[in-house]
């Protein structure tokens, strides 16, 4: 059964009152280690899996929300406390920190309701758990401050130089909504880039693919039909493709995605932007969807990559090859074509040319 556990981590008295930079440092230290944790064995030898997590920093405490597959509520609370206590003991920079609390603060019914709500708001099955965790984090720390996020995203918005407000214009949406969407897209660059780094490290250490790994942050949102091919080498190549897209978003003239991997990277950035706007209660999913659809019409010159999400995720890679490969290759989106420059496109990063 899935449980959402909220744990509170407290620093020693001597380091109370962390500034924003210190808070983000704590998040980075915990995030890097938690991304590698797949689970723990309970006192009764039952396997308890870590499915997902979110970290919310503060000046006097840090809140960690963990989604665990555990045999009981007690086991879930024990596992969360044990995992975090061990991590704190391993991180020298967090010496003296302690787990002050580890409790299930959201019931099974509430968790299922969150998943159902997520299913309504987005077609991506991979995002359901993420949205449920975001809502659980909001329930545990009601201070996801809309005012703070509004100010942050409006400050980020001018960095999206490739597009003006007209790219986000839809009937019924004002310029403020367009600016928030632009800022969220820029903020998503920071989030997704960090998450790809963490996923690559996890895949490399475990010599695994996305199909085999647990606790990944973003690569699991790629088309599941090719999950068996997303290994650490792929993650490094995909990071370069993502970086190219992010760089062009800040340039004065937009260059559309030059390969399938870049198109998928931009798709991930849009999804992360929507998740943030929804979690911060600035634009819910139904309001942001048409805004980003308008942006997509301006940003993508080819949406063939969307077909990849229509391939049955339950098919094996061999089944994909036999049932879909011909059509995917004809459209230029078969896996072997992801890092190849499209006709007339400028050359890609040399690293990608050896894929």
Coordinates of C-alpha atoms in Angstrom, one line a residue, residues 19-346:
X19 CA 19.4 32.0 4.8
X20 CA 18.0 31.1 1.4
X21 CA 21.3 30.0 0.0
X22 CA 21.9 27.7 3.0
X23 CA 18.4 26.3 2.6
X24 CA 19.0 25.4 -1.0
X25 CA 22.3 23.8 0.0
X26 CA 20.4 21.5 2.4
X27 CA 18.0 20.6 -0.4
X28 CA 20.8 19.8 -2.8
X29 CA 22.6 17.6 -0.3
X30 CA 19.5 15.6 0.6
X31 CA 18.2 15.5 -3.0
X32 CA 21.4 14.0 -4.4
X33 CA 21.3 11.2 -1.8
X34 CA 17.6 10.5 -1.8
X35 CA 17.6 10.1 -5.5
X36 CA 19.8 7.0 -5.1
X37 CA 17.6 5.4 -2.4
X38 CA 15.4 2.6 -3.8
X39 CA 14.1 1.3 -0.5
X40 CA 14.8 -0.3 2.8
X41 CA 14.1 -3.6 4.6
X42 CA 11.7 -3.3 7.5
X43 CA 12.1 -4.9 10.9
X44 CA 9.9 -7.8 9.7
X45 CA 12.1 -8.3 6.7
X46 CA 9.5 -6.7 4.4
X47 CA 10.7 -4.7 1.5
X48 CA 9.7 -1.0 1.7
X49 CA 10.2 0.9 -1.6
X50 CA 10.8 4.6 -1.9
X51 CA 8.6 5.7 -4.8
X52 CA 9.1 9.5 -4.8
X53 CA 10.0 12.4 -2.6
X54 CA 9.8 16.2 -2.3
X55 CA 11.9 18.5 -0.1
X56 CA 10.6 21.8 1.2
X57 CA 13.3 24.0 2.9
X58 CA 12.8 26.5 5.7
X59 CA 15.0 28.7 7.9
X60 CA 14.5 26.5 11.0
X61 CA 13.5 23.1 9.6
X62 CA 13.3 21.1 6.4
X63 CA 10.3 19.1 5.5
X64 CA 10.7 15.9 3.4
X65 CA 7.6 14.2 1.9
X66 CA 8.3 10.6 1.0
X67 CA 5.9 8.3 -0.9
X68 CA 6.5 4.7 0.3
X69 CA 5.2 1.3 -0.7
X70 CA 5.0 -0.3 2.7
X71 CA 3.0 -3.1 4.4
X72 CA 1.6 -0.8 7.1
X73 CA 1.4 2.8 8.2
X74 CA 3.8 2.1 11.1
X75 CA 6.3 0.5 8.8
X76 CA 6.1 3.5 6.4
X77 CA 6.8 5.9 9.3
X78 CA 9.6 3.8 10.5
X79 CA 11.1 3.5 7.1
X80 CA 11.0 7.2 6.4
X81 CA 12.7 8.0 9.8
X82 CA 15.3 5.3 9.2
X83 CA 16.2 6.3 5.7
X84 CA 16.5 10.0 6.6
X85 CA 18.4 9.3 9.8
X86 CA 21.0 7.2 7.9
X87 CA 21.4 9.9 5.3
X88 CA 22.0 12.6 7.9
X89 CA 24.7 10.4 9.4
X90 CA 26.4 10.0 6.0
X91 CA 26.4 13.7 5.1
X92 CA 29.1 15.5 6.9
X93 CA 27.7 19.0 6.1
X94 CA 24.5 18.0 8.0
X95 CA 26.2 16.8 11.1
X96 CA 24.0 17.4 14.1
X97 CA 20.8 17.4 12.2
X98 CA 18.0 15.1 13.4
X99 CA 14.7 13.6 12.4
X100 CA 12.2 15.4 14.6
X101 CA 9.1 13.9 13.2
X102 CA 8.0 11.2 10.8
X103 CA 4.2 10.8 10.4
X104 CA 1.7 9.9 7.8
X105 CA -0.3 13.1 7.4
X106 CA -2.4 12.1 4.5
X107 CA -4.8 9.2 4.5
X108 CA -5.0 6.5 1.9
X109 CA -8.3 7.9 0.7
X110 CA -6.8 11.4 0.4
X111 CA -3.8 10.0 -1.5
X112 CA -6.1 8.1 -3.9
X113 CA -8.1 11.3 -4.4
X114 CA -4.9 13.2 -5.2
X115 CA -4.1 10.6 -7.8
X116 CA -7.6 10.8 -9.3
X117 CA -7.3 14.6 -9.5
X118 CA -3.9 14.3 -11.2
X119 CA -5.4 11.9 -13.7
X120 CA -8.0 14.5 -14.6
X121 CA -5.5 17.3 -15.0
X122 CA -2.9 15.7 -17.1
X123 CA -2.8 12.8 -19.6
X124 CA 0.6 11.7 -18.5
X125 CA 0.4 8.7 -16.2
X126 CA 4.0 9.4 -15.1
X127 CA 3.0 12.7 -13.6
X128 CA 0.2 11.4 -11.3
X129 CA 2.5 10.5 -8.5
X130 CA 4.4 13.7 -8.8
X131 CA 1.3 15.8 -8.6
X132 CA 0.0 13.7 -5.6
X133 CA 3.2 14.4 -3.8
X134 CA 3.1 18.1 -4.6
X135 CA -0.4 18.1 -3.0
X136 CA 0.7 16.2 0.0
X137 CA 3.6 18.6 0.5
X138 CA 1.1 21.4 0.3
X139 CA -1.1 19.7 2.9
X140 CA 1.9 19.2 5.2
X141 CA 3.3 22.7 4.7
X142 CA 0.4 24.9 3.7
X143 CA 2.9 27.7 3.2
X144 CA 3.6 27.1 -0.5
X145 CA 3.5 30.9 -0.7
X146 CA 1.7 32.0 -3.8
X147 CA 3.0 35.5 -3.3
X148 CA 6.6 34.4 -3.1
X149 CA 6.3 32.2 -6.2
X150 CA 4.5 34.9 -8.1
X151 CA 7.4 37.4 -7.4
X152 CA 10.0 34.8 -8.2
X153 CA 8.5 33.8 -11.5
X154 CA 7.8 37.3 -12.6
X155 CA 11.5 38.1 -12.0
X156 CA 12.4 35.0 -14.1
X157 CA 10.1 35.9 -17.0
X158 CA 12.3 38.5 -18.8
X159 CA 15.0 35.8 -19.2
X160 CA 12.8 34.1 -21.7
X161 CA 14.0 36.4 -24.5
X162 CA 13.1 34.1 -27.4
X163 CA 9.3 34.7 -26.9
X164 CA 7.2 37.6 -26.0
X165 CA 3.8 37.5 -24.1
X166 CA 2.0 37.0 -27.4
X167 CA 3.3 33.4 -27.5
X168 CA 1.2 32.6 -24.5
X169 CA -1.8 34.6 -25.5
X170 CA -5.2 32.8 -25.3
X171 CA -8.7 34.2 -24.9
X172 CA -9.5 35.0 -21.3
X173 CA -5.9 35.0 -20.1
X174 CA -4.2 38.3 -19.2
X175 CA -0.6 39.4 -19.6
X176 CA 0.1 38.4 -16.0
X177 CA -0.7 34.8 -16.8
X178 CA 1.6 34.9 -19.8
X179 CA 4.5 36.3 -17.7
X180 CA 3.9 33.7 -15.0
X181 CA 4.1 31.0 -17.7
X182 CA 7.3 32.4 -19.1
X183 CA 8.9 32.6 -15.7
X184 CA 7.8 29.1 -14.8
X185 CA 9.4 27.8 -18.0
X186 CA 12.7 29.5 -17.1
X187 CA 12.5 28.1 -13.5
X188 CA 11.8 24.7 -15.0
X189 CA 15.2 24.8 -16.7
X190 CA 16.9 24.8 -13.3
X191 CA 14.7 22.0 -11.9
X192 CA 14.9 19.7 -14.9
X193 CA 18.6 20.2 -15.5
X194 CA 19.3 19.2 -11.8
X195 CA 17.0 16.2 -12.1
X196 CA 18.7 14.9 -15.2
X197 CA 22.0 15.1 -13.4
X198 CA 20.6 13.1 -10.5
X199 CA 19.0 10.5 -12.7
X200 CA 22.2 10.0 -14.7
X201 CA 24.1 9.4 -11.5
X202 CA 21.5 6.9 -10.3
X203 CA 21.6 5.0 -13.6
X204 CA 25.4 5.1 -13.7
X205 CA 25.9 3.8 -10.1
X206 CA 23.3 1.1 -10.5
X207 CA 24.3 0.2 -14.1
X208 CA 20.6 0.4 -14.9
X209 CA 18.1 1.6 -17.4
X210 CA 15.0 3.7 -16.7
X211 CA 12.9 0.5 -16.9
X212 CA 15.0 -1.1 -14.1
X213 CA 15.5 1.9 -11.8
X214 CA 13.3 3.4 -9.1
X215 CA 13.1 6.9 -7.7
X216 CA 14.1 8.7 -10.9
X217 CA 13.1 12.3 -11.0
X218 CA 12.5 13.1 -14.7
X219 CA 13.8 10.6 -17.2
X220 CA 10.9 8.3 -16.3
X221 CA 8.6 10.9 -18.0
X222 CA 10.1 10.2 -21.4
X223 CA 8.1 7.9 -23.8
X224 CA 7.9 4.6 -21.9
X225 CA 8.2 2.5 -25.1
X226 CA 12.0 2.9 -25.2
X227 CA 12.6 2.8 -21.4
X228 CA 14.9 -0.2 -21.7
X229 CA 17.3 2.0 -23.8
X230 CA 17.5 5.0 -21.4
X231 CA 20.8 4.2 -19.7
X232 CA 23.4 6.6 -18.2
X233 CA 25.1 7.2 -21.6
X234 CA 21.7 8.2 -23.0
X235 CA 21.1 10.5 -20.0
X236 CA 24.4 12.3 -20.7
X237 CA 23.4 12.8 -24.3
X238 CA 19.9 13.9 -23.3
X239 CA 21.3 16.4 -20.9
X240 CA 23.2 18.1 -23.8
X241 CA 20.1 18.2 -25.9
X242 CA 18.2 19.8 -23.0
X243 CA 20.9 22.3 -22.4
X244 CA 20.8 23.4 -26.1
X245 CA 17.1 24.0 -25.8
X246 CA 17.5 25.9 -22.6
X247 CA 20.2 28.1 -24.0
X248 CA 18.1 29.0 -27.1
X249 CA 15.1 30.0 -24.8
X250 CA 17.3 32.9 -23.6
X251 CA 18.4 34.0 -27.0
X252 CA 16.6 36.9 -28.8
X253 CA 15.6 34.7 -31.8
X254 CA 14.1 31.3 -31.3
X255 CA 15.5 28.3 -33.0
X256 CA 13.0 25.3 -32.9
X257 CA 14.2 21.9 -31.6
X258 CA 16.8 20.5 -34.0
X259 CA 16.3 16.8 -33.2
X260 CA 13.8 14.6 -31.4
X261 CA 15.7 14.6 -28.1
X262 CA 15.5 18.4 -28.1
X263 CA 11.8 18.3 -28.7
X264 CA 11.3 15.9 -25.9
X265 CA 13.4 18.0 -23.6
X266 CA 11.3 21.1 -24.3
X267 CA 8.2 19.0 -23.6
X268 CA 9.6 18.1 -20.2
X269 CA 10.3 21.8 -19.4
X270 CA 6.7 22.7 -20.3
X271 CA 5.4 19.9 -18.0
X272 CA 7.6 21.0 -15.1
X273 CA 6.4 24.6 -15.6
X274 CA 2.8 23.5 -15.4
X275 CA 3.4 21.4 -12.3
X276 CA 5.0 24.4 -10.5
X277 CA 2.2 26.8 -11.4
X278 CA -0.4 24.3 -10.2
X279 CA 1.5 23.5 -7.0
X280 CA 2.1 27.2 -6.2
X281 CA -1.7 27.8 -6.8
X282 CA -0.9 30.5 -9.4
X283 CA -2.4 28.8 -12.5
X284 CA -4.2 25.4 -12.1
X285 CA -3.7 22.8 -14.7
X286 CA -6.9 23.6 -16.7
X287 CA -5.9 27.3 -17.0
X288 CA -2.2 26.7 -17.9
X289 CA -2.9 24.0 -20.5
X290 CA -4.3 26.3 -23.2
X291 CA -1.6 28.8 -22.4
X292 CA 1.2 26.3 -23.0
X293 CA -0.6 24.9 -26.0
X294 CA -0.3 28.3 -27.6
X295 CA 3.4 28.4 -26.6
X296 CA 3.8 24.9 -28.1
X297 CA 2.3 26.1 -31.4
X298 CA 4.9 28.8 -31.5
X299 CA 7.9 26.8 -30.2
X300 CA 7.6 23.5 -32.1
X301 CA 7.8 23.3 -35.9
X302 CA 7.1 19.6 -35.7
X303 CA 5.1 17.6 -33.2
X304 CA 5.9 14.2 -34.5
X305 CA 7.5 13.3 -31.1
X306 CA 4.0 13.2 -29.5
X307 CA 3.4 10.0 -31.4
X308 CA 5.9 8.3 -29.2
X309 CA 3.6 8.6 -26.2
X310 CA 0.9 6.7 -28.1
X311 CA 3.0 3.5 -28.3
X312 CA 1.6 1.0 -25.8
X313 CA 3.8 1.3 -22.8
X314 CA 3.2 -2.3 -22.0
X315 CA 4.9 -3.4 -25.2
X316 CA 8.5 -4.7 -25.0
X317 CA 11.2 -3.0 -27.0
X318 CA 11.0 -5.9 -29.5
X319 CA 7.3 -5.3 -29.8
X320 CA 7.9 -1.7 -30.5
X321 CA 10.3 -2.6 -33.2
X322 CA 7.9 -5.0 -34.9
X323 CA 4.6 -3.1 -34.5
X324 CA 5.6 0.5 -34.6
X325 CA 9.2 0.9 -35.9
X326 CA 8.3 1.3 -39.5
X327 CA 6.0 4.2 -38.8
X328 CA 8.3 5.8 -36.2
X329 CA 11.2 5.6 -38.6
X330 CA 9.2 7.1 -41.4
X331 CA 8.3 10.0 -39.2
X332 CA 11.9 10.4 -38.1
X333 CA 11.3 9.6 -34.5
X334 CA 12.6 6.0 -34.0
X335 CA 15.1 5.8 -31.1
X336 CA 18.1 5.7 -33.3
X337 CA 17.0 9.0 -34.9
X338 CA 16.6 11.0 -31.7
X339 CA 20.0 12.7 -31.7
X340 CA 20.3 13.2 -35.5
X341 CA 19.9 16.7 -36.8
X342 CA 16.8 17.2 -39.0
X343 CA 17.2 18.2 -42.6
X344 CA 18.5 21.7 -42.9
X345 CA 19.3 22.0 -39.2
X346 CA 22.6 23.2 -38.0

